Amino acid sequence: MFKRTVPVALALCAGLLTGCASDEVIEVTEGFFGSVAVDEPRAAVIAQDVLVQGGTAADAAVSAYFTLAVTLPSSAGLGAGGSCLAFDPVSKRFEQLSFLPQPLSDDRNAIAAPLGPRAMFALHARYGRLPITQLIGAPEQLARFGEPVSRRLAEDLERDGAALKPSGSGRPSLFAPGGVALQAGSSLVQWDLASTFSRLRVAGVGDLYSGQLASRLVAEAEVFGYKVDRARLRGAVPVWSGAEGVDFDNHLWAVAASRSADSALIAKTLSLAFNEAGWSSSPQDIDPLMLAEMQVRAANAVAGGDTDVSADAADRLFGDFRSSAPRTAVTPAAAALFGGESRSGATSFVITDRRGLSVGCALTMNAPFGTGQMLPDLGFIPAPALPSSNPPLAAAVIAGNTNAWQVHVTAMATGGREMLSALVPPILRNYVAGQAMSAAVAAPRSHFDLAAGALSVESGITPTARALAERAGYPVQPASHPIGAVRLFRCKEGLPRSDKDCSIADDPRGRGMILFEGGD
């Protein structure tokens, strides 16, 4: 076991170790088994180190969560809510852990309970192995001694940094000292957050809900005009339930997203894609039109209360699709619920260990940088209880066979509302049509914004494909930026049965990282 310093975009083929996706340079440990895909490189490497130390995927997920609170506060943090999936071949459980935002008051500007730490404690209690104090310790050191700002965070600061508010008189902005946003490579030191981590590590996670940290939260929130009901804070808990998703090919394709409505939308779209859409091993001219119609019909259905993901429901909803037919109109409810182009404010990750335990989580701040208001003595930004009118979106998917208890596919996708267009086609082209996973991920994309009513296409989408969509009534325009980012991990024989045919694919559009090393 040793470390090697490499560009994040470089593939380290020796021992099947792969790390890719950005032009940043980072130190990678060799000599572990598993797959780690995270939206920010440092969090990926720290999660991988946990696997090296003998930790489970749940241990690595806990470390990833707390590290993202340090390295990606635009989209994660102690104030974030979300949901996680856990597929465990040993205990034969496929579960979901929900910790979606819960308001701490009835005020219109209510902030959400900081449920993330309590959710990570619950995940660790059920599936962890290493001491949770150890898992919090490494992120605490990053916060205390500083970590270079990643390109991922720097881009969020440039685009959405205006959402950040002053932290009080005499306190310069942590992310924009001197009024200029931190650039990639700048050192970000967060002493207040490190102190909070230290208290969580020493006094326990419960301190944030009924101890000294809770008292500080109540007092500091009220300084900035946010009321906190102590009983709500104390009583806010994550909830375990059975995983839900799409049954296809003897697998349950479960979804964790940053809102329950988004989980339903993604599952509905996957159901249409699996059961009714025709996919080829390479992009086809009909794909942009077909994907837009799937998104519109799925969104209309879910906004109207139809969350049925059965094959029969897919046939009723999409069985009549024809490229020659006029487009489906977007309902006002669907546009209001699922439209927009927010690109930060939510993130996700998926991790698999050597015994097949797989954990995928989606986190949300409900808006880029949450409320934008850092609580100075706690060092984190609370999330608004209600999502913005342009709600952020990220998701994790785990496909597991609950008869043989093998995990076959994991995926994570980010990029705001466009995430759905990044997630679905690569899964279908690879899993159903047999296209190489890296080619499926790299293929040009399209995305229909339900609110703006425009179909954006990346370069590489053919003129014929554009013409098909336009003839159906979709206004087509060039994409102004890359459409989402997705990272895939697949084991054709399933884990823990065999790792010999496992592989990964990273997205050149993203700034995160995926790592994988197989057995000997």
PDB file of C-alpha atoms in Angstrom, residues 17 87 98-99 107 116 130 141 169 259 277 288 295 303 312 322 338 358 373 386 389 396 430 435 460:
ATOM      1  CA  LEU A  17      -6.761   1.516  -9.961  1.00  0.00           C
ATOM      2  CA  PHE A  87     -27.559  -2.268  -0.147  1.00  0.00           C
ATOM      3  CA  SER A  98     -34.372   9.818   4.720  1.00  0.00           C
ATOM      4  CA  PHE A  99     -33.271  13.064   6.354  1.00  0.00           C
ATOM      5  CA  ASP A 107     -41.933  31.215  10.044  1.00  0.00           C
ATOM      6  CA  GLY A 116     -27.061  15.325   8.319  1.00  0.00           C
ATOM      7  CA  LEU A 130     -14.430   2.107  12.348  1.00  0.00           C
ATOM      8  CA  GLN A 141      -8.083  18.514  10.352  1.00  0.00           C
ATOM      9  CA  SER A 169     -19.759  42.992  12.222  1.00  0.00           C
ATOM     10  CA  ARG A 259     -36.270  15.901  -2.745  1.00  0.00           C
ATOM     11  CA  ALA A 277     -37.935   3.584 -25.010  1.00  0.00           C
ATOM     12  CA  PRO A 288     -33.053  14.085 -27.846  1.00  0.00           C
ATOM     13  CA  GLN A 295     -39.021  13.933 -19.091  1.00  0.00           C
ATOM     14  CA  ALA A 303     -46.760  16.503 -10.540  1.00  0.00           C
ATOM     15  CA  ASP A 312     -47.884  -1.390 -17.215  1.00  0.00           C
ATOM     16  CA  ARG A 322     -43.961   8.369 -32.091  1.00  0.00           C
ATOM     17  CA  PHE A 338     -39.304  20.511 -11.877  1.00  0.00           C
ATOM     18  CA  SER A 358     -23.024  -0.086  -1.335  1.00  0.00           C
ATOM     19  CA  GLN A 373     -25.769  33.021   6.171  1.00  0.00           C
ATOM     20  CA  LEU A 386     -38.188  25.196   1.751  1.00  0.00           C
ATOM     21  CA  SER A 389     -38.031  28.435  -6.791  1.00  0.00           C
ATOM     22  CA  ALA A 396     -27.588   8.430  -6.391  1.00  0.00           C
ATOM     23  CA  ASN A 430     -24.625   0.664 -21.422  1.00  0.00           C
ATOM     24  CA  GLN A 435     -22.433   0.459 -25.426  1.00  0.00           C
ATOM     25  CA  GLY A 460     -22.186  16.588 -31.375  1.00  0.00           C
TER      26      GLY A 460
END
